[in-house]
PDB file of C-alpha atoms in Angstrom:
ATOM      1  CA  MET A 951      -5.623   0.434  15.330  1.00 71.00           C
ATOM      2  CA  SER A 952      -6.148  -0.195  11.613  1.00 82.00           C
ATOM      3  CA  VAL A 953      -8.627   1.874   9.601  1.00 89.00           C
ATOM      4  CA  ARG A 954     -11.459   0.667   7.378  1.00 93.00           C
ATOM      5  CA  ALA A 955     -12.973   3.267   5.078  1.00 94.00           C
ATOM      6  CA  THR A 956     -14.810   3.475   1.752  1.00 97.00           C
ATOM      7  CA  ALA A 957     -15.363   6.747  -0.132  1.00 97.00           C
ATOM      8  CA  ARG A 958     -17.992   6.880  -2.904  1.00 98.00           C
ATOM      9  CA  ILE A 959     -18.621   9.067  -5.962  1.00 98.00           C
ATOM     10  CA  VAL A 960     -21.553   8.961  -8.388  1.00 98.00           C
ATOM     11  CA  ALA A 961     -21.667  11.415 -11.306  1.00 98.00           C
ATOM     12  CA  ASP A 962     -24.703  12.150 -13.509  1.00 97.00           C
ATOM     13  CA  ALA A 963     -24.907  13.251 -17.137  1.00 97.00           C
ATOM     14  CA  ASP A 964     -26.067  16.736 -16.078  1.00 95.00           C
ATOM     15  CA  GLY A 965     -22.889  17.328 -14.066  1.00 95.00           C
ATOM     16  CA  GLY A 966     -24.487  16.534 -10.736  1.00 96.00           C
ATOM     17  CA  LEU A 967     -22.937  14.480  -7.963  1.00 98.00           C
ATOM     18  CA  PRO A 968     -25.853  12.683  -6.285  1.00 98.00           C
ATOM     19  CA  VAL A 969     -23.356  10.726  -4.186  1.00 98.00           C
ATOM     20  CA  LEU A 970     -20.158  12.232  -2.767  1.00 98.00           C
ATOM     21  CA  VAL A 971     -19.301  10.430   0.449  1.00 98.00           C
ATOM     22  CA  SER A 972     -15.991  10.841   2.281  1.00 96.00           C
ATOM     23  CA  ASP A 973     -14.846   8.310   4.856  1.00 95.00           C
ATOM     24  CA  GLY A 974     -11.930   8.178   7.277  1.00 90.00           C
ATOM     25  CA  PRO A 975      -8.717   9.378   5.624  1.00 92.00           C
ATOM     26  CA  LEU A 976     -10.409   9.666   2.207  1.00 94.00           C
ATOM     27  CA  ALA A 977     -11.896  13.150   1.927  1.00 95.00           C
ATOM     28  CA  LEU A 978     -13.635  14.005  -1.362  1.00 97.00           C
ATOM     29  CA  ARG A 979     -14.073  17.581  -2.547  1.00 97.00           C
ATOM     30  CA  ARG A 980     -15.836  18.924  -5.621  1.00 97.00           C
ATOM     31  CA  THR A 981     -13.333  21.287  -7.244  1.00 97.00           C
ATOM     32  CA  ARG A 982     -13.365  23.711 -10.148  1.00 93.00           C
ATOM     33  CA  ALA A 983     -13.154  22.024 -13.524  1.00 89.00           C
ATOM     34  CA  THR A 984     -12.436  23.168 -17.063  1.00 82.00           C
ATOM     35  CA  GLY A 985     -14.385  21.981 -20.073  1.00 84.00           C
ATOM     36  CA  PRO A 986     -17.329  19.579 -19.851  1.00 90.00           C
ATOM     37  CA  TYR A 987     -16.076  17.551 -16.894  1.00 95.00           C
ATOM     38  CA  THR A 988     -17.263  17.387 -13.315  1.00 97.00           C
ATOM     39  CA  ARG A 989     -14.174  17.249 -11.099  1.00 98.00           C
ATOM     40  CA  VAL A 990     -13.614  15.583  -7.724  1.00 98.00           C
ATOM     41  CA  THR A 991     -10.321  15.824  -5.813  1.00 97.00           C
ATOM     42  CA  VAL A 992      -9.264  13.277  -3.196  1.00 96.00           C
ATOM     43  CA  VAL A 993      -7.763  15.053  -0.189  1.00 92.00           C
ATOM     44  CA  GLY A 994      -5.928  12.997   2.444  1.00 78.00           C
ATOM     45  CA  ALA A 995      -7.495  13.761   5.808  1.00 60.00           C
ATOM     46  CA  MET A 996      -4.955  11.706   7.781  1.00 63.00           C
ATOM     47  CA  THR A 997      -1.873   9.554   7.270  1.00 69.00           C
ATOM     48  CA  ALA A 998      -2.834   6.405   5.361  1.00 74.00           C
ATOM     49  CA  PRO A 999      -2.542   3.691   4.300  1.00 87.00           C
ATOM     50  CA  LEU A1000      -0.703   2.160   7.257  1.00 85.00           C
ATOM     51  CA  GLY A1001      -0.182  -1.512   7.995  1.00 86.00           C
ATOM     52  CA  GLY A1002      -3.506  -3.313   8.335  1.00 88.00           C
ATOM     53  CA  ASP A1003      -5.641  -0.509   6.850  1.00 92.00           C
ATOM     54  CA  ARG A1004      -8.449  -1.389   4.426  1.00 94.00           C
ATOM     55  CA  LEU A1005      -9.274   1.574   2.187  1.00 95.00           C
ATOM     56  CA  ALA A1006     -11.462   1.783  -0.904  1.00 96.00           C
ATOM     57  CA  VAL A1007     -12.748   4.358  -3.382  1.00 97.00           C
ATOM     58  CA  GLU A1008     -15.793   3.621  -5.539  1.00 98.00           C
ATOM     59  CA  ALA A1009     -16.586   5.860  -8.510  1.00 98.00           C
ATOM     60  CA  GLU A1010     -19.523   5.499 -10.887  1.00 98.00           C
ATOM     61  CA  VAL A1011     -20.158   7.643 -13.964  1.00 98.00           C
ATOM     62  CA  ARG A1012     -23.694   7.160 -15.167  1.00 98.00           C
ATOM     63  CA  ASP A1013     -24.643   7.058 -18.851  1.00 98.00           C
ATOM     64  CA  GLY A1014     -23.519  10.226 -20.604  1.00 97.00           C
ATOM     65  CA  GLY A1015     -21.615  11.655 -17.636  1.00 97.00           C
ATOM     66  CA  ARG A1016     -18.089  13.068 -17.674  1.00 98.00           C
ATOM     67  CA  LEU A1017     -15.977  12.945 -14.539  1.00 98.00           C
ATOM     68  CA  THR A1018     -12.372  13.738 -13.651  1.00 98.00           C
ATOM     69  CA  VAL A1019     -10.976  12.411 -10.372  1.00 98.00           C
ATOM     70  CA  ASP A1020      -7.580  13.636  -9.220  1.00 97.00           C
ATOM     71  CA  ALA A1021      -5.762  14.073  -5.912  1.00 95.00           C
ATOM     72  CA  ALA A1022      -4.322  16.933  -3.916  1.00 94.00           C
ATOM     73  CA  ALA A1023      -1.110  15.098  -3.028  1.00 92.00           C
ATOM     74  CA  ALA A1024       0.729  11.811  -3.359  1.00 93.00           C
ATOM     75  CA  THR A1025      -0.371   8.799  -1.320  1.00 93.00           C
ATOM     76  CA  VAL A1026       2.390   7.432   0.923  1.00 92.00           C
ATOM     77  CA  ALA A1027       2.205   3.830   2.112  1.00 92.00           C
ATOM     78  CA  LEU A1028       3.844   3.620   5.553  1.00 91.00           C
ATOM     79  CA  PRO A1029       4.476   0.880   8.118  1.00 89.00           C
ATOM     80  CA  GLY A1030       2.053   0.983  11.026  1.00 76.00           C
ATOM     81  CA  ARG A1031       1.609  -0.523  14.477  1.00 73.00           C
ATOM     82  CA  ASP A1032      -0.312  -3.350  12.853  1.00 68.00           C
ATOM     83  CA  ALA A1033       2.226  -5.491  11.028  1.00 69.00           C
ATOM     84  CA  GLY A1034      -0.380  -6.768   8.573  1.00 82.00           C
ATOM     85  CA  ARG A1035      -0.604  -5.864   4.912  1.00 89.00           C
ATOM     86  CA  ALA A1036      -2.610  -2.766   3.987  1.00 94.00           C
ATOM     87  CA  ARG A1037      -5.119  -2.812   1.121  1.00 95.00           C
ATOM     88  CA  TYR A1038      -6.292  -0.018  -1.131  1.00 96.00           C
ATOM     89  CA  ASP A1039      -9.063  -0.930  -3.578  1.00 97.00           C
ATOM     90  CA  VAL A1040     -10.396   1.254  -6.392  1.00 98.00           C
ATOM     91  CA  ARG A1041     -13.648   0.223  -8.077  1.00 98.00           C
ATOM     92  CA  LEU A1042     -14.696   2.140 -11.205  1.00 98.00           C
ATOM     93  CA  THR A1043     -17.914   1.870 -13.236  1.00 98.00           C
ATOM     94  CA  VAL A1044     -18.462   3.851 -16.449  1.00 98.00           C
ATOM     95  CA  GLY A1045     -21.805   3.834 -18.298  1.00 98.00           C
ATOM     96  CA  ARG A1046     -22.703   4.084 -21.980  1.00 97.00           C
ATOM     97  CA  GLY A1047     -21.408   7.229 -23.630  1.00 97.00           C
ATOM     98  CA  ALA A1048     -19.759   8.266 -20.353  1.00 98.00           C
ATOM     99  CA  GLU A1049     -16.136   9.220 -19.695  1.00 98.00           C
ATOM    100  CA  LEU A1050     -13.940   8.879 -16.617  1.00 98.00           C
ATOM    101  CA  ARG A1051     -10.534  10.483 -16.284  1.00 97.00           C
ATOM    102  CA  TRP A1052      -8.886   8.784 -13.296  1.00 98.00           C
ATOM    103  CA  LEU A1053      -5.735  10.799 -12.609  1.00 97.00           C
ATOM    104  CA  PRO A1054      -4.464  10.383  -9.033  1.00 96.00           C
ATOM    105  CA  GLU A1055      -1.071  11.505  -7.826  1.00 95.00           C
ATOM    106  CA  GLN A1056       1.789   9.075  -7.232  1.00 95.00           C
ATOM    107  CA  LEU A1057       1.710   6.206  -4.768  1.00 95.00           C
ATOM    108  CA  VAL A1058       4.931   6.178  -2.750  1.00 95.00           C
ATOM    109  CA  SER A1059       5.993   2.867  -1.224  1.00 95.00           C
ATOM    110  CA  ALA A1060       8.010   3.838   1.879  1.00 93.00           C
ATOM    111  CA  GLN A1061      10.547   1.509   3.439  1.00 93.00           C
ATOM    112  CA  GLY A1062       8.935  -1.042   5.751  1.00 92.00           C
ATOM    113  CA  SER A1063       5.438  -0.704   4.288  1.00 93.00           C
ATOM    114  CA  ASP A1064       3.413  -3.572   2.800  1.00 93.00           C
ATOM    115  CA  LEU A1065       0.550  -2.580   0.497  1.00 95.00           C
ATOM    116  CA  HIS A1066      -1.684  -4.399  -1.967  1.00 96.00           C
ATOM    117  CA  THR A1067      -3.630  -2.192  -4.388  1.00 96.00           C
ATOM    118  CA  ARG A1068      -6.412  -3.449  -6.633  1.00 97.00           C
ATOM    119  CA  THR A1069      -8.079  -1.357  -9.341  1.00 98.00           C
ATOM    120  CA  THR A1070     -11.064  -2.798 -11.191  1.00 98.00           C
ATOM    121  CA  ALA A1071     -12.909  -0.957 -13.955  1.00 98.00           C
ATOM    122  CA  ASP A1072     -16.158  -2.087 -15.580  1.00 98.00           C
ATOM    123  CA  LEU A1073     -16.964  -0.163 -18.751  1.00 98.00           C
ATOM    124  CA  ALA A1074     -20.134  -0.226 -20.812  1.00 97.00           C
ATOM    125  CA  ALA A1075     -19.890  -0.321 -24.596  1.00 94.00           C
ATOM    126  CA  GLY A1076     -19.140   3.198 -25.792  1.00 94.00           C
ATOM    127  CA  ALA A1077     -17.579   4.277 -22.499  1.00 97.00           C
ATOM    128  CA  ARG A1078     -14.257   6.135 -22.473  1.00 97.00           C
ATOM    129  CA  LEU A1079     -11.580   5.751 -19.804  1.00 98.00           C
ATOM    130  CA  VAL A1080      -8.312   7.572 -19.185  1.00 98.00           C
ATOM    131  CA  LEU A1081      -6.502   5.954 -16.252  1.00 98.00           C
ATOM    132  CA  ARG A1082      -3.059   6.828 -14.907  1.00 98.00           C
ATOM    133  CA  GLU A1083      -1.141   4.885 -12.286  1.00 97.00           C
ATOM    134  CA  GLU A1084       2.274   5.867 -10.920  1.00 97.00           C
ATOM    135  CA  GLN A1085       4.331   4.164  -8.216  1.00 96.00           C
ATOM    136  CA  VAL A1086       7.481   5.537  -6.610  1.00 96.00           C
ATOM    137  CA  LEU A1087       9.556   2.867  -4.904  1.00 94.00           C
ATOM    138  CA  GLY A1088      10.951   4.410  -1.751  1.00 92.00           C
ATOM    139  CA  ARG A1089      11.329   7.987  -0.631  1.00 91.00           C
ATOM    140  CA  HIS A1090      14.592   9.815  -1.329  1.00 86.00           C
ATOM    141  CA  GLY A1091      17.571   7.761  -0.182  1.00 83.00           C
ATOM    142  CA  GLU A1092      15.602   4.770   1.135  1.00 90.00           C
ATOM    143  CA  GLN A1093      14.675   1.298  -0.055  1.00 90.00           C
ATOM    144  CA  PRO A1094      11.060   0.601  -1.080  1.00 93.00           C
ATOM    145  CA  GLY A1095       8.482  -1.256   0.890  1.00 93.00           C
ATOM    146  CA  THR A1096       6.604  -4.227  -0.528  1.00 94.00           C
ATOM    147  CA  LEU A1097       4.037  -3.209  -3.132  1.00 95.00           C
ATOM    148  CA  THR A1098       1.685  -5.354  -5.197  1.00 95.00           C
ATOM    149  CA  SER A1099      -0.511  -3.609  -7.755  1.00 96.00           C
ATOM    150  CA  ARG A1100      -3.240  -5.272  -9.832  1.00 97.00           C
ATOM    151  CA  LEU A1101      -5.306  -3.677 -12.586  1.00 98.00           C
ATOM    152  CA  THR A1102      -8.337  -5.401 -14.120  1.00 98.00           C
ATOM    153  CA  VAL A1103     -10.473  -3.737 -16.823  1.00 98.00           C
ATOM    154  CA  ARG A1104     -13.587  -5.130 -18.502  1.00 97.00           C
ATOM    155  CA  ARG A1105     -15.471  -3.564 -21.381  1.00 96.00           C
ATOM    156  CA  ALA A1106     -19.017  -4.666 -22.260  1.00 95.00           C
ATOM    157  CA  GLY A1107     -18.506  -7.654 -19.980  1.00 95.00           C
ATOM    158  CA  ARG A1108     -15.339  -8.855 -21.723  1.00 95.00           C
ATOM    159  CA  LEU A1109     -11.884  -8.802 -20.188  1.00 96.00           C
ATOM    160  CA  LEU A1110      -9.682  -6.105 -21.714  1.00 96.00           C
ATOM    161  CA  LEU A1111      -6.673  -6.060 -19.369  1.00 97.00           C
ATOM    162  CA  ASP A1112      -5.624  -7.993 -16.261  1.00 97.00           C
ATOM    163  CA  GLN A1113      -2.120  -7.528 -14.924  1.00 95.00           C
ATOM    164  CA  GLU A1114      -0.333  -7.680 -11.593  1.00 94.00           C
ATOM    165  CA  LEU A1115       3.045  -6.205 -10.675  1.00 91.00           C
ATOM    166  CA  SER A1116       5.048  -6.702  -7.462  1.00 93.00           C
ATOM    167  CA  TYR A1117       8.050  -4.777  -6.147  1.00 93.00           C
ATOM    168  CA  GLY A1118      10.168  -4.637  -3.024  1.00 90.00           C
ATOM    169  CA  PRO A1119      11.574  -7.147  -0.527  1.00 89.00           C
ATOM    170  CA  GLY A1120       8.413  -9.277  -0.466  1.00 76.00           C
ATOM    171  CA  ALA A1121       8.181  -9.583  -4.257  1.00 80.00           C
ATOM    172  CA  PRO A1122       9.474 -12.482  -6.374  1.00 79.00           C
ATOM    173  CA  GLY A1123      13.137 -12.207  -7.301  1.00 72.00           C
ATOM    174  CA  GLY A1124      14.159 -10.211 -10.346  1.00 70.00           C
ATOM    175  CA  TRP A1125      11.772  -7.276  -9.894  1.00 80.00           C
ATOM    176  CA  ASP A1126      14.712  -4.847  -9.938  1.00 78.00           C
ATOM    177  CA  GLY A1127      16.580  -6.601 -12.746  1.00 74.00           C
ATOM    178  CA  GLY A1128      17.161  -5.476 -16.292  1.00 70.00           C
ATOM    179  CA  ALA A1129      14.024  -7.205 -17.569  1.00 67.00           C
ATOM    180  CA  VAL A1130      11.736  -5.273 -15.204  1.00 76.00           C
ATOM    181  CA  LEU A1131      12.888  -1.978 -13.665  1.00 83.00           C
ATOM    182  CA  GLY A1132      16.576  -1.965 -14.531  1.00 82.00           C
ATOM    183  CA  GLY A1133      17.419   0.090 -11.441  1.00 84.00           C
ATOM    184  CA  HIS A1134      14.703   2.697 -11.970  1.00 91.00           C
ATOM    185  CA  ARG A1135      12.596   3.738  -8.981  1.00 92.00           C
ATOM    186  CA  ALA A1136       9.467   5.129 -10.632  1.00 95.00           C
ATOM    187  CA  VAL A1137       7.064   3.058 -12.718  1.00 95.00           C
ATOM    188  CA  GLY A1138       3.749   3.949 -14.272  1.00 96.00           C
ATOM    189  CA  GLN A1139       1.170   3.319 -16.923  1.00 96.00           C
ATOM    190  CA  LEU A1140      -1.467   5.196 -18.847  1.00 97.00           C
ATOM    191  CA  LEU A1141      -4.493   3.294 -20.143  1.00 98.00           C
ATOM    192  CA  LEU A1142      -6.870   4.777 -22.708  1.00 97.00           C
ATOM    193  CA  VAL A1143     -10.079   3.024 -23.746  1.00 97.00           C
ATOM    194  CA  ASP A1144     -11.817   4.763 -26.640  1.00 95.00           C
ATOM    195  CA  GLU A1145     -14.133   3.708 -29.461  1.00 92.00           C
ATOM    196  CA  ALA A1146     -11.931   5.690 -31.860  1.00 90.00           C
ATOM    197  CA  PHE A1147      -9.163   3.090 -31.547  1.00 90.00           C
ATOM    198  CA  GLY A1148     -11.480   0.564 -33.178  1.00 84.00           C
ATOM    199  CA  GLU A1149     -11.327   2.461 -36.457  1.00 83.00           C
ATOM    200  CA  ARG A1150      -7.802   3.846 -36.063  1.00 86.00           C
ATOM    201  CA  PRO A1151      -5.730   1.472 -33.900  1.00 85.00           C
ATOM    202  CA  VAL A1152      -2.513   2.908 -32.518  1.00 88.00           C
ATOM    203  CA  GLU A1153       0.793   1.598 -33.773  1.00 90.00           C
ATOM    204  CA  PRO A1154       3.168   0.086 -31.214  1.00 93.00           C
ATOM    205  CA  ARG A1155       6.194   2.270 -30.648  1.00 92.00           C
ATOM    206  CA  LEU A1156       8.846   3.264 -28.166  1.00 91.00           C
ATOM    207  CA  ILE A1157       8.505   6.572 -26.339  1.00 90.00           C
ATOM    208  CA  GLY A1158      11.980   7.741 -25.484  1.00 86.00           C
ATOM    209  CA  ASP A1159      14.330   5.201 -23.904  1.00 87.00           C
ATOM    210  CA  THR A1160      12.120   3.821 -21.115  1.00 90.00           C
ATOM    211  CA  ALA A1161       8.482   3.837 -22.273  1.00 93.00           C
ATOM    212  CA  ALA A1162       6.391   1.985 -24.826  1.00 94.00           C
ATOM    213  CA  LEU A1163       2.969   2.308 -26.414  1.00 95.00           C
ATOM    214  CA  THR A1164       1.060  -0.932 -26.984  1.00 94.00           C
ATOM    215  CA  PRO A1165      -2.327  -1.342 -28.712  1.00 94.00           C
ATOM    216  CA  LEU A1166      -4.860  -3.529 -26.881  1.00 93.00           C
ATOM    217  CA  ALA A1167      -7.849  -5.363 -28.267  1.00 85.00           C
ATOM    218  CA  GLY A1168     -10.817  -3.596 -26.818  1.00 80.00           C
ATOM    219  CA  PRO A1169     -10.279  -0.973 -28.375  1.00 92.00           C
ATOM    220  CA  ALA A1170      -7.596   0.521 -26.117  1.00 95.00           C
ATOM    221  CA  ALA A1171      -3.980   1.631 -25.842  1.00 96.00           C
ATOM    222  CA  LEU A1172      -1.525   1.180 -22.986  1.00 97.00           C
ATOM    223  CA  VAL A1173       1.576   3.236 -22.245  1.00 97.00           C
ATOM    224  CA  THR A1174       4.034   1.705 -19.784  1.00 96.00           C
ATOM    225  CA  ALA A1175       7.072   3.571 -18.489  1.00 95.00           C
ATOM    226  CA  VAL A1176       9.874   3.528 -15.954  1.00 95.00           C
ATOM    227  CA  ALA A1177      11.969   6.501 -14.886  1.00 95.00           C
ATOM    228  CA  GLN A1178      14.580   7.580 -12.378  1.00 93.00           C
ATOM    229  CA  ASP A1179      12.104   9.717 -10.429  1.00 94.00           C
ATOM    230  CA  ALA A1180       8.474  10.813 -10.239  1.00 95.00           C
ATOM    231  CA  LEU A1181       9.021  14.056 -12.138  1.00 95.00           C
ATOM    232  CA  ARG A1182      10.489  12.333 -15.185  1.00 94.00           C
ATOM    233  CA  LEU A1183       7.812   9.667 -15.098  1.00 96.00           C
ATOM    234  CA  ARG A1184       5.010  12.241 -15.073  1.00 96.00           C
ATOM    235  CA  ARG A1185       6.606  14.100 -17.968  1.00 95.00           C
ATOM    236  CA  VAL A1186       6.632  10.965 -20.122  1.00 94.00           C
ATOM    237  CA  LEU A1187       3.010  10.059 -19.321  1.00 95.00           C
ATOM    238  CA  ASP A1188       1.804  13.632 -19.851  1.00 94.00           C
ATOM    239  CA  GLU A1189       3.468  13.763 -23.250  1.00 90.00           C
ATOM    240  CA  ALA A1190       1.868  10.450 -24.185  1.00 90.00           C
ATOM    241  CA  LEU A1191      -1.577  11.651 -23.093  1.00 90.00           C
ATOM    242  CA  ALA A1192      -1.209  14.909 -25.018  1.00 88.00           C
ATOM    243  CA  SER A1193      -0.436  12.966 -28.206  1.00 83.00           C
ATOM    244  CA  PHE A1194      -3.937  11.448 -28.148  1.00 79.00           C
ATOM    245  CA  ARG A1195      -5.810  14.772 -27.958  1.00 67.00           C
TER     246      ARG A1195
END
């Protein structure tokens, strides 16, 4: 039987969490944080997503709040008894003068799985967002499942970024070619939205051999990377994030 679950987080400017609702396999825990941030960790309470599951996480940071959301472990998309596609939706809202650091662990697309993920972020003017996404295509020694990932970000009601990527046997041809992954099995991106980029836009540049930094109108910056494995991918994205501090 497929699972339908929605977990919800609301963070206030005073560090409070007036809403922290777990659901199904999505268990939320307030964890110890450093600095000015409230921290919530997503803990998998059961195996998910499986075929046919419909999962969602909603996070809102109210005006002036600062929230970090991370995860205790990677998410593994697996085939299930239901042959249908699984969905995992993330809906983020960040108020004026607020900051959200959305830093989950990797999403692993296991052989035979079929998953569509959709992340939407609505930012007020003056909001700051740090968002990391990482996908690992197949566990060790196996082919990937089918994975479609879409990211849509709006700031002050205007579209900042809207992109969709597809990998695996159900994706359009060429996803593993030299123009896309070039044989790599880990892919990720780091998006930063910050008022400071309006006055000091970043310069486009390569980061090593398999990553690039691109300025976005917004003001924002996007790092995209591919790597042979999850460890190397994380290292590249961590180095990129550290360069903005």
